mmCIF file of C-alpha atoms and ligand atoms in Angstrom:
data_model
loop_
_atom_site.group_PDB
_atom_site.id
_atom_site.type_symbol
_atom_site.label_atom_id
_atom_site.label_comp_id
_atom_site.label_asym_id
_atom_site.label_seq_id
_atom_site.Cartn_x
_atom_site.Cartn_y
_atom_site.Cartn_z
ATOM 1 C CA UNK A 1 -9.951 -10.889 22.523
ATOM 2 C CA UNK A 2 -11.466 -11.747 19.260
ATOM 3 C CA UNK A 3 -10.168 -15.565 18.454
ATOM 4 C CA UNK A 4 -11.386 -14.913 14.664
ATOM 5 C CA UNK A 5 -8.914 -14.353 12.018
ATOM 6 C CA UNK A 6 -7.683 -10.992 11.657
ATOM 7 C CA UNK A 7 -8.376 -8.907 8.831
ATOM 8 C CA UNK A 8 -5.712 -7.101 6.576
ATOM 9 C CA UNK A 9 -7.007 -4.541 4.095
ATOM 10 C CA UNK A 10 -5.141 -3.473 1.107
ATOM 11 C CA UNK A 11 -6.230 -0.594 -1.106
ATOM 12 C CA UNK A 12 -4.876 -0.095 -4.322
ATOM 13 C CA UNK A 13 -4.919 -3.461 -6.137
ATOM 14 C CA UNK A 14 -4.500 -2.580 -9.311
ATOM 15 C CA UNK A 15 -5.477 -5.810 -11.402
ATOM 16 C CA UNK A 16 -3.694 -8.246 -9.447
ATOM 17 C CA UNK A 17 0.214 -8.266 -10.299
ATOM 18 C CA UNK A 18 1.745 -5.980 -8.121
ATOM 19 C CA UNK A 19 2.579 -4.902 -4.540
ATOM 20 C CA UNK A 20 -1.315 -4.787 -3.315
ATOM 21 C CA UNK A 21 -2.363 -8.075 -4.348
ATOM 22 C CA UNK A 22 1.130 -9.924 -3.656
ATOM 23 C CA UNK A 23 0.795 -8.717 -0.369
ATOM 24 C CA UNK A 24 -2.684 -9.918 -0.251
ATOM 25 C CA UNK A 25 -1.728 -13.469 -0.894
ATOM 26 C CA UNK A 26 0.870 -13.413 1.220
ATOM 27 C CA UNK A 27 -1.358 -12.376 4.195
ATOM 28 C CA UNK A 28 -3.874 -15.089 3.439
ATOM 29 C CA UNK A 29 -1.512 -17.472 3.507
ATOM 30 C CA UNK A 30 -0.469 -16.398 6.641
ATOM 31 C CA UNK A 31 -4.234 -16.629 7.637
ATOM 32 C CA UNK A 32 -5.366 -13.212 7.523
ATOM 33 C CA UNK A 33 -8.737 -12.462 6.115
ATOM 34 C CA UNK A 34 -8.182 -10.532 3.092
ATOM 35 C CA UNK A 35 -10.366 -7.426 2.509
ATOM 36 C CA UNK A 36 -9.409 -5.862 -1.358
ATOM 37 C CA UNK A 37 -9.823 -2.016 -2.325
ATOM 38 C CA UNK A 38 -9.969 -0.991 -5.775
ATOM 39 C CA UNK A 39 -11.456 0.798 -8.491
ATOM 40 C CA UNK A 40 -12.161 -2.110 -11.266
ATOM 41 C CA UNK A 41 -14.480 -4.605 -9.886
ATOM 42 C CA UNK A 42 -13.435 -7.359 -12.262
ATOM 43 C CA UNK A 43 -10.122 -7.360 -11.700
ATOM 44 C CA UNK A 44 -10.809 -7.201 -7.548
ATOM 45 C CA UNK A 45 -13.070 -9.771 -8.533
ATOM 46 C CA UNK A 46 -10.266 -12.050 -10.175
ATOM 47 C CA UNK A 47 -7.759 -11.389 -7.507
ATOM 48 C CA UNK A 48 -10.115 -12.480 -4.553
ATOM 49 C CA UNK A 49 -11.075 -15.544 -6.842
ATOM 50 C CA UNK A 50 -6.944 -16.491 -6.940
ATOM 51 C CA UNK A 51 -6.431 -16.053 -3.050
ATOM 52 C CA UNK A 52 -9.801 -18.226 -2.154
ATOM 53 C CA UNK A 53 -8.559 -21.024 -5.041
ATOM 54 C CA UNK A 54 -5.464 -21.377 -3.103
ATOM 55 C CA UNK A 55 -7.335 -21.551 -0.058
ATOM 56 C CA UNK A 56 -7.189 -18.723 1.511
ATOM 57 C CA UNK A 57 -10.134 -15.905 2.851
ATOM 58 C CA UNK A 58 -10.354 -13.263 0.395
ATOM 59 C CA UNK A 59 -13.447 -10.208 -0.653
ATOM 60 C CA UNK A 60 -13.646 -7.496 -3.080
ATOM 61 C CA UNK A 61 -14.709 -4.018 -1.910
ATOM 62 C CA UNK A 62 -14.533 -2.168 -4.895
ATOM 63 C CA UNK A 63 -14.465 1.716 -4.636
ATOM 64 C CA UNK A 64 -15.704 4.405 -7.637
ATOM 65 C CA UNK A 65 -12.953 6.294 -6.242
ATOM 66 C CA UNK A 66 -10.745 6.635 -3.894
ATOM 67 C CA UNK A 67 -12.276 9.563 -1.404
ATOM 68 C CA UNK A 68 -13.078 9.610 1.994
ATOM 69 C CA UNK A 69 -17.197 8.613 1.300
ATOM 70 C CA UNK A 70 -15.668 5.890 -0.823
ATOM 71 C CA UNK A 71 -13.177 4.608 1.229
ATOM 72 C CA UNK A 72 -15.751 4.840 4.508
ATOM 73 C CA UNK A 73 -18.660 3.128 2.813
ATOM 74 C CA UNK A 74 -15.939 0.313 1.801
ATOM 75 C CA UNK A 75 -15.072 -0.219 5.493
ATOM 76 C CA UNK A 76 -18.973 -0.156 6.824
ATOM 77 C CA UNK A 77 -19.115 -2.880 4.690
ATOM 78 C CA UNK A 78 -16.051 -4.718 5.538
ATOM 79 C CA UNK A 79 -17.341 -4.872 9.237
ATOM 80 C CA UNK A 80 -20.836 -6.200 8.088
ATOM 81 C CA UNK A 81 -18.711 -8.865 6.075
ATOM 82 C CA UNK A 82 -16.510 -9.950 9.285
ATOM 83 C CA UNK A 83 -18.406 -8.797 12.691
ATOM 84 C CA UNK A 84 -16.483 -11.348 14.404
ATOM 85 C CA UNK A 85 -13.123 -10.417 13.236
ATOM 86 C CA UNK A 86 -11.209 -7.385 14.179
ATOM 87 C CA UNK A 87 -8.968 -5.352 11.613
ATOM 88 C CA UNK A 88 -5.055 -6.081 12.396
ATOM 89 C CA UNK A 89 -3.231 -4.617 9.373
ATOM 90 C CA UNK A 90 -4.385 -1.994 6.535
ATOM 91 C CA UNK A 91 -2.032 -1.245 3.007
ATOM 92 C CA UNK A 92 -2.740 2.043 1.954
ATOM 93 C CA UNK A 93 -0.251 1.067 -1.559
ATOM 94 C CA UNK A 94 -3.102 2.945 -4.165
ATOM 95 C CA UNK A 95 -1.397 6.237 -5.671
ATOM 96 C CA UNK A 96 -1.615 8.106 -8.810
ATOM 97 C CA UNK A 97 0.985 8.856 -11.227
ATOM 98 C CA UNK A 98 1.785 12.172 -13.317
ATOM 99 C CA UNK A 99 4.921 12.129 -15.601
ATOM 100 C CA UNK A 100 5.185 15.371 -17.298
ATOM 101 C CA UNK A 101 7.251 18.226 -17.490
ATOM 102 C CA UNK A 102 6.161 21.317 -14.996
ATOM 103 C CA UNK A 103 4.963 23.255 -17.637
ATOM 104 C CA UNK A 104 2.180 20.511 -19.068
ATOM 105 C CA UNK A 105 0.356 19.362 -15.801
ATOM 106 C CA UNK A 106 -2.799 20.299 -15.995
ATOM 107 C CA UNK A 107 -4.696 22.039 -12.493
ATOM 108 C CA UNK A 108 -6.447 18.668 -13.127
ATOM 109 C CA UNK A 109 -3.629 16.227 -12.844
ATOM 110 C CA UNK A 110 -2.454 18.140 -9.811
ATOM 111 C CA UNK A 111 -5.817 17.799 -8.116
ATOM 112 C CA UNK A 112 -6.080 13.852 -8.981
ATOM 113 C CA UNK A 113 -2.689 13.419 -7.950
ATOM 114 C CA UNK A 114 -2.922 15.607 -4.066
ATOM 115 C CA UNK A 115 -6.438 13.507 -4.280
ATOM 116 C CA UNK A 116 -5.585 10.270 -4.595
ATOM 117 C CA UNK A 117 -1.669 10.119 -2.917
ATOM 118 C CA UNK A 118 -2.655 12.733 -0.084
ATOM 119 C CA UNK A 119 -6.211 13.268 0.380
ATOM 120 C CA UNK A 120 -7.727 9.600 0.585
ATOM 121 C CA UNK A 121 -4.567 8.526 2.212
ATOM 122 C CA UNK A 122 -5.991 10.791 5.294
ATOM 123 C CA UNK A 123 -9.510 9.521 4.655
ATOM 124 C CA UNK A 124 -8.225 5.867 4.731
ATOM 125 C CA UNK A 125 -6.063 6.243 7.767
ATOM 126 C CA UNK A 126 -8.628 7.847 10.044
ATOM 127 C CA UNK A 127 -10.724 5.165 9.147
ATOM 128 C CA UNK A 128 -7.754 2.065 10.020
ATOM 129 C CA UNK A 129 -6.683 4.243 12.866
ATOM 130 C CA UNK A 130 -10.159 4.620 14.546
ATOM 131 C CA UNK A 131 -10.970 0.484 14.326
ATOM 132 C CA UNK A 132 -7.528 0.044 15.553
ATOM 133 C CA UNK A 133 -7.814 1.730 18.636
ATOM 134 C CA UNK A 134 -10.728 -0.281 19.308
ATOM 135 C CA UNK A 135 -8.761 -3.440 19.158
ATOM 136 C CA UNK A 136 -7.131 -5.093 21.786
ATOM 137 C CA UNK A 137 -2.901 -5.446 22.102
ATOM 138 C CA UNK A 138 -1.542 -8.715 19.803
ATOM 139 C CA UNK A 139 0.586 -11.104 21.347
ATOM 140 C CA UNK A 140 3.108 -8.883 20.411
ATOM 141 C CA UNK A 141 1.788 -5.932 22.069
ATOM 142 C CA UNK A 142 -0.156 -4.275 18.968
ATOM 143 C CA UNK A 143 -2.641 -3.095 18.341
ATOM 144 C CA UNK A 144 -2.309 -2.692 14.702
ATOM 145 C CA UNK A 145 -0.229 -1.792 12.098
ATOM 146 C CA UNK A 146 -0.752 0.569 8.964
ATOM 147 C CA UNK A 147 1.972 0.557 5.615
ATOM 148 C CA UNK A 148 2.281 3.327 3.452
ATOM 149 C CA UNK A 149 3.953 2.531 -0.250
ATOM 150 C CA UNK A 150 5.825 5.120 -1.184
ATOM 151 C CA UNK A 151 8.372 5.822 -4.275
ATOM 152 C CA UNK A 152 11.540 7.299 -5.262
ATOM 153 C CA UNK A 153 9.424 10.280 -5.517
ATOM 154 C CA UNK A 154 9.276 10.099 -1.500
ATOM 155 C CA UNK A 155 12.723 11.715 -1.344
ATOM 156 C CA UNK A 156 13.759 13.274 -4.522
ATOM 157 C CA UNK A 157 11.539 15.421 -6.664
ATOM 158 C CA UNK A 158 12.437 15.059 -10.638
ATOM 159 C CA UNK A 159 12.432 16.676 -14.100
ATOM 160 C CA UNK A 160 8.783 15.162 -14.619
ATOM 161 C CA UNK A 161 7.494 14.201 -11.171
ATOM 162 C CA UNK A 162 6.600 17.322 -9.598
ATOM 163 C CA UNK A 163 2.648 16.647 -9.093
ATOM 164 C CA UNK A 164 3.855 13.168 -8.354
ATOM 165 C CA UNK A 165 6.487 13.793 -5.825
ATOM 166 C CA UNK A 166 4.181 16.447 -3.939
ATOM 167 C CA UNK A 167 1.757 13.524 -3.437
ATOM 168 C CA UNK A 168 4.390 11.414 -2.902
ATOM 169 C CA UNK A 169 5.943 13.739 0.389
ATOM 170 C CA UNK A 170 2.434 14.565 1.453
ATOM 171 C CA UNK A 171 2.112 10.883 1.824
ATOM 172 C CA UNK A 172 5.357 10.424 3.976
ATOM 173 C CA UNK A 173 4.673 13.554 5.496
ATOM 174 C CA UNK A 174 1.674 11.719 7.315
ATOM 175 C CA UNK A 175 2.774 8.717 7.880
ATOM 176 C CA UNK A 176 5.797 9.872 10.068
ATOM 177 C CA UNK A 177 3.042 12.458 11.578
ATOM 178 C CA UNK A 178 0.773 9.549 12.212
ATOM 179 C CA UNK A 179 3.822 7.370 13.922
ATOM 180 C CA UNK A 180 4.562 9.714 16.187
ATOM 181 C CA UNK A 181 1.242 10.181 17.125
ATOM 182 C CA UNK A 182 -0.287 6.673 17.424
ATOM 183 C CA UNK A 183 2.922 4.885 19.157
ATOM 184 C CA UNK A 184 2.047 5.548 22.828
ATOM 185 C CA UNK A 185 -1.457 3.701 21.506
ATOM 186 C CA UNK A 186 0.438 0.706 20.138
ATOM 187 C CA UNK A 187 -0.379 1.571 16.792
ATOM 188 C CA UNK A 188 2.539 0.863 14.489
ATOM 189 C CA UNK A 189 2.740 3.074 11.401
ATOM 190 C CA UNK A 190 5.793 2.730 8.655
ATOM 191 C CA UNK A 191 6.123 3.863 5.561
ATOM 192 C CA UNK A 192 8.269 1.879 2.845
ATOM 193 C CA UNK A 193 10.143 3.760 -0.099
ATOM 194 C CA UNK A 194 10.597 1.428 -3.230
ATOM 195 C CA UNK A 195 13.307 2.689 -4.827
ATOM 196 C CA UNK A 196 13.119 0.871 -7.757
ATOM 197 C CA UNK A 197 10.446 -0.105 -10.464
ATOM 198 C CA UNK A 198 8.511 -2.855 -9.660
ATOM 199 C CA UNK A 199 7.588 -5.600 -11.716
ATOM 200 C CA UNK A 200 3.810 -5.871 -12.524
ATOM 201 C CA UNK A 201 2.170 -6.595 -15.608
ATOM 202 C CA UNK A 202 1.907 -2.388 -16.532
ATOM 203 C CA UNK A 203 5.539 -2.050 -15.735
ATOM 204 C CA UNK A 204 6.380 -5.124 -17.588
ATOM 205 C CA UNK A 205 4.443 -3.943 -20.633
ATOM 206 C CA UNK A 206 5.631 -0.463 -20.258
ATOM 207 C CA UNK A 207 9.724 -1.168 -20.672
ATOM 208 C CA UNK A 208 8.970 -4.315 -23.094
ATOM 209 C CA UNK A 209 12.748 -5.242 -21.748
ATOM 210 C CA UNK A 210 13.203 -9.119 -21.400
ATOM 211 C CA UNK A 211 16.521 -8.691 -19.668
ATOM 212 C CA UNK A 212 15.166 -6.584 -16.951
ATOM 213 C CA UNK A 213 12.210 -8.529 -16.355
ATOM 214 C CA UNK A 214 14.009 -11.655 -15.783
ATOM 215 C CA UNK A 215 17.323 -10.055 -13.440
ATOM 216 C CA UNK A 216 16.113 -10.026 -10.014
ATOM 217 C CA UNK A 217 18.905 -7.304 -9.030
ATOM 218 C CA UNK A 218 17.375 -4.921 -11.063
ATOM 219 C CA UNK A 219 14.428 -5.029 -10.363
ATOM 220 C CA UNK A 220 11.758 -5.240 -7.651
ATOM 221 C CA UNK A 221 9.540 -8.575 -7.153
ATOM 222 C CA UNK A 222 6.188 -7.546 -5.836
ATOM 223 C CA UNK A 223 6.184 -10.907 -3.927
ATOM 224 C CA UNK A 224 9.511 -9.637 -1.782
ATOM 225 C CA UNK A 225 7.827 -6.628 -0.961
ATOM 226 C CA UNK A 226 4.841 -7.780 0.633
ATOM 227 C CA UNK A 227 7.489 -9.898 2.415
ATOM 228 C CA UNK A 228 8.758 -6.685 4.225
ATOM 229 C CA UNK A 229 5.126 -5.351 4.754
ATOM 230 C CA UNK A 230 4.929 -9.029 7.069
ATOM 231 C CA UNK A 231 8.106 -8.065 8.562
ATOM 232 C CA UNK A 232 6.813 -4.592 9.742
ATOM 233 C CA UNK A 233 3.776 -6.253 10.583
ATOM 234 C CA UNK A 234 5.560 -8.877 13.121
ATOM 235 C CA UNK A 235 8.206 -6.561 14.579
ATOM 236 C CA UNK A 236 8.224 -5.924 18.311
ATOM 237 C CA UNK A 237 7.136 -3.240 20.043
ATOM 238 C CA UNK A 238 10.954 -2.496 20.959
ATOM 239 C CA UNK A 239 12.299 -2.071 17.954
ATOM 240 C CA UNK A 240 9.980 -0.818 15.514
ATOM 241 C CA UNK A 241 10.165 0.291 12.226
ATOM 242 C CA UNK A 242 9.040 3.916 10.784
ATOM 243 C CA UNK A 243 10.390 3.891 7.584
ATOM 244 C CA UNK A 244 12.144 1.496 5.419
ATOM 245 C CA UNK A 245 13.786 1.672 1.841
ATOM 246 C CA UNK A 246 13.712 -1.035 -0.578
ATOM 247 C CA UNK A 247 15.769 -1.115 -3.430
ATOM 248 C CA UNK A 248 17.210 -4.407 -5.882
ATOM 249 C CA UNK A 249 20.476 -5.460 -5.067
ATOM 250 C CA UNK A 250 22.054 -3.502 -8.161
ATOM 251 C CA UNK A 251 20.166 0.329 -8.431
ATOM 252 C CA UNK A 252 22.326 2.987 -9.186
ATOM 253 C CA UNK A 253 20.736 4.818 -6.316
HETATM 254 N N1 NAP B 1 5.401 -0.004 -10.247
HETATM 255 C C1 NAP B 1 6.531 0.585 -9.891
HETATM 256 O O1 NAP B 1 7.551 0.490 -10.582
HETATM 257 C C2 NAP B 1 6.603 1.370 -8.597
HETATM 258 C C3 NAP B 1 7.846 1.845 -8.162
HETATM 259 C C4 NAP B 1 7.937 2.509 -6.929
HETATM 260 C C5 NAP B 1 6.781 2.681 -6.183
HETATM 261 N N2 NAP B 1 5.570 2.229 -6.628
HETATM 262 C C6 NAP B 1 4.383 2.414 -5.780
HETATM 263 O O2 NAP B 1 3.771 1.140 -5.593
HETATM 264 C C7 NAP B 1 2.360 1.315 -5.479
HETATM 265 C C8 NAP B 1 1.650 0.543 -6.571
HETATM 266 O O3 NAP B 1 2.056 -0.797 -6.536
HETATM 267 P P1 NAP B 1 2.407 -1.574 -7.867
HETATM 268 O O4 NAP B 1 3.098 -0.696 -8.840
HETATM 269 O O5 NAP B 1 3.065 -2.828 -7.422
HETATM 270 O O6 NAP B 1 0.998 -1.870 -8.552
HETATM 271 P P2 NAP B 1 -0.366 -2.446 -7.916
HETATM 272 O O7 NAP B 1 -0.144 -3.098 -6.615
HETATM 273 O O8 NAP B 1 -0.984 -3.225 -9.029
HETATM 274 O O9 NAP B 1 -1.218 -1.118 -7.669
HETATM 275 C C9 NAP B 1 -1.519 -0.307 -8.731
HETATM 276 C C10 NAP B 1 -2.018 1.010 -8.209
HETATM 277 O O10 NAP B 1 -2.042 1.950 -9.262
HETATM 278 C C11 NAP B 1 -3.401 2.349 -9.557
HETATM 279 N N3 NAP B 1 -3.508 2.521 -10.970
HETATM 280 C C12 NAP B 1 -3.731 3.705 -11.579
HETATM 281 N N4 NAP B 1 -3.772 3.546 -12.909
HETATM 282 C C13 NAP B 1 -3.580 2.224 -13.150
HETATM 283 C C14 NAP B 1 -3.526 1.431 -14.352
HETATM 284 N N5 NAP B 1 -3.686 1.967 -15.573
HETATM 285 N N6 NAP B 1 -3.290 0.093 -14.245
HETATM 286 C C15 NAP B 1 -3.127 -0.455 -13.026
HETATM 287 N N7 NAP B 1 -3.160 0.250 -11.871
HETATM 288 C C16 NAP B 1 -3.400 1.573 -11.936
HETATM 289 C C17 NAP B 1 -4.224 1.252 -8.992
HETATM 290 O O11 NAP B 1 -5.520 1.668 -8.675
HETATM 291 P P3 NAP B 1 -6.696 0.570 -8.680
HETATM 292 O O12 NAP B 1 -6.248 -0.539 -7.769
HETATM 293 O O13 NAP B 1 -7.893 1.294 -8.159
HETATM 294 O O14 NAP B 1 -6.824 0.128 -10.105
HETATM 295 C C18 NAP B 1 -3.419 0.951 -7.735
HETATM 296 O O15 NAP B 1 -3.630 1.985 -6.803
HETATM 297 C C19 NAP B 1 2.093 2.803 -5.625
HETATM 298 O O16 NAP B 1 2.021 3.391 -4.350
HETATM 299 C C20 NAP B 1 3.311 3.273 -6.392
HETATM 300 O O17 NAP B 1 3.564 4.663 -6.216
HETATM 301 C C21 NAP B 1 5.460 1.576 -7.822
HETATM 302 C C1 NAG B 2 15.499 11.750 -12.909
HETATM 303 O O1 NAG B 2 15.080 11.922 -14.240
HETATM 304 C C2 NAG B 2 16.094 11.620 -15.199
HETATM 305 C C3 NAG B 2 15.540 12.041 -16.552
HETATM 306 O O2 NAG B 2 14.306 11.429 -16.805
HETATM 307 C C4 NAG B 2 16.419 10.146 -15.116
HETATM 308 O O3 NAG B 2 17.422 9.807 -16.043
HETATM 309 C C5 NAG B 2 16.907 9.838 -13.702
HETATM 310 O O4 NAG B 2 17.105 8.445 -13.548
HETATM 311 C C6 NAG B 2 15.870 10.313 -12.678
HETATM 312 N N1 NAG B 2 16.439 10.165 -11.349
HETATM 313 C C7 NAG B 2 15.826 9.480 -10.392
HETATM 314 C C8 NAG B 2 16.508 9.485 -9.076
HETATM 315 O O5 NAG B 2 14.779 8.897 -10.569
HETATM 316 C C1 NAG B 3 -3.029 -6.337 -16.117
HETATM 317 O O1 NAG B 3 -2.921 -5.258 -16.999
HETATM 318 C C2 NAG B 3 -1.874 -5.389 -17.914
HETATM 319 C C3 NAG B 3 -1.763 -4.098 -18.693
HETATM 320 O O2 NAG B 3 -2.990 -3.720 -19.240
HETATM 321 C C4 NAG B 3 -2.136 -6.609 -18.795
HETATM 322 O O3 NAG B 3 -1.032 -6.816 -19.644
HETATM 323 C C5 NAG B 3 -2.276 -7.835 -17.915
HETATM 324 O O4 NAG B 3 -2.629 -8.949 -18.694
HETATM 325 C C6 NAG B 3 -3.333 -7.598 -16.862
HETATM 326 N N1 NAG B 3 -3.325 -8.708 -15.935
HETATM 327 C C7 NAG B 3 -4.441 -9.201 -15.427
HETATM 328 C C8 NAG B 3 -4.263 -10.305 -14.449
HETATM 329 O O5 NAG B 3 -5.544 -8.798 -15.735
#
């Protein structure tokens, strides 16, 4: 067995205040190597710079979008970067949003949204799923372990989330698919609904609501859900987790 670091990669980073990079730090602290996907390279840039400041093991892989050539080109390069390591965990937390009535989504918007929430999410697990089988069991008998972020739009389709929501239950749609298949390997797939708005920098801009930003059962702290994506990560092969909701202490729900 490998007695390198292990590698977590997280796609979807956005520019470095929610879920993907708080669950970034998290892992490098923790001691994983840290490999980043996203689509801006400055802001990939920035967050790798914060995780390596505060000691940690962190690289930018920056993606012009997020397809299967993309997301496989990104990985090539990933093992070039760390041929001693093996990959442990992979995020798949990127999606793409459409709010809008039925009526005003474009053929467009519904191709960017089955794209990006379905389409690379396959592209991006075939590629976790074939290193992983390549790796040898943890000391807790794994051989790796793949998170899905997923959104009220998981469950419950809306007045303005129907392109959304279709991604949304394609993407849970294969990650139960992809549990079921990949347990008798030792490969531990889960997929986590957040039930709640998270607070990032967009969000944060977005409401403009002081009161919500600072009332922790309200709202959800990026930081506490990359806390659950460890938790998933370090469960035991007996009691495993497929899916998980997440949701602050006061959502009307
Ligand atoms: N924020 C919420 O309130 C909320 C609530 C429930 C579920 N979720 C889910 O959580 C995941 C995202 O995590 P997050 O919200 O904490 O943010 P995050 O980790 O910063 O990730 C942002 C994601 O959104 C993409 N994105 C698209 N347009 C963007 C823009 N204008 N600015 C920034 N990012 C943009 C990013 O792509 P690049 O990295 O390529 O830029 C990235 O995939 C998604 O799967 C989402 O469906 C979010
Ligand atoms: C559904 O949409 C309505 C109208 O925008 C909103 O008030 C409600 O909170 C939404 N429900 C859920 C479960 O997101
Ligand atoms: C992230 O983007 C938001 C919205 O554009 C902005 O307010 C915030 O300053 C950005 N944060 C970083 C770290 O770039």
């Amino acid at each position: 067995m490998s007695s390198a670091r292990p590698i977590i990669v997280v796609a979807g980073v956005g520019n470095g205040s929610g879920t993907g990079a708080a669950t970034a730090r998290l892992f490098a602290k923790e001691g994983y190597r840290v490999a980043l996907i996203a689509r801006n390279a400055d802001h990939l840039k920035n967050t790798a710079a914060g995780i390596t400041a505060a000691g940690g093991e962190a690289v930018p892989f920056p993606v012009q979008a997020y397809d299967a050539a993309s997301l496989t080109s990104a990985f090539n390069s990933i093992k070039s970067q760390w041929p001693d390591s093996v990959l442990r965990v992979a995020v798949w937390n990127a999606a793409h949003g459409v709010w809008k009535p039925f009526l005003q989504i474009t053929d467009e918007e519904v191709t960017e949204a089955l794209n990006t929430n379905v389409r690379a999410a396959f592209a991006f697990s075939r590629l976790a799923i074939t290193a992983f089988k390549e790796n040898d069991l943890s000391e807790i008998g794994k051989r790796g372990a793949l998170i899905f972020t997923g959104a009220t739009a998981s469950l419950r389709g809306n007045t303005t989330t129907s392109a959304f929501a279709a991604g949304k239950f394609g993407l849970r749609a294969l990650s139960q698919s992809l549990n079921k298949e990949f347990g008798k390997d030792n490969i531990h797939v889960s997929h986590a609904i957040i039930d709640g708005g998270i607070l990032t920098d967009r969000v944060r801009e977005r409401r403009n609501d002081p009161n919500w930003e600072a009332n922790e059962d309200v709202r959800l702290s990026p930081e506490s859900i990359a806390k659950s994506y460890l938790y998933l990560t370090n469960q035991d092969r007996s009691a495993w987790t497929w899916e998980l909701d997440l949701r602050p202490a006061h959502e009307k729900w």
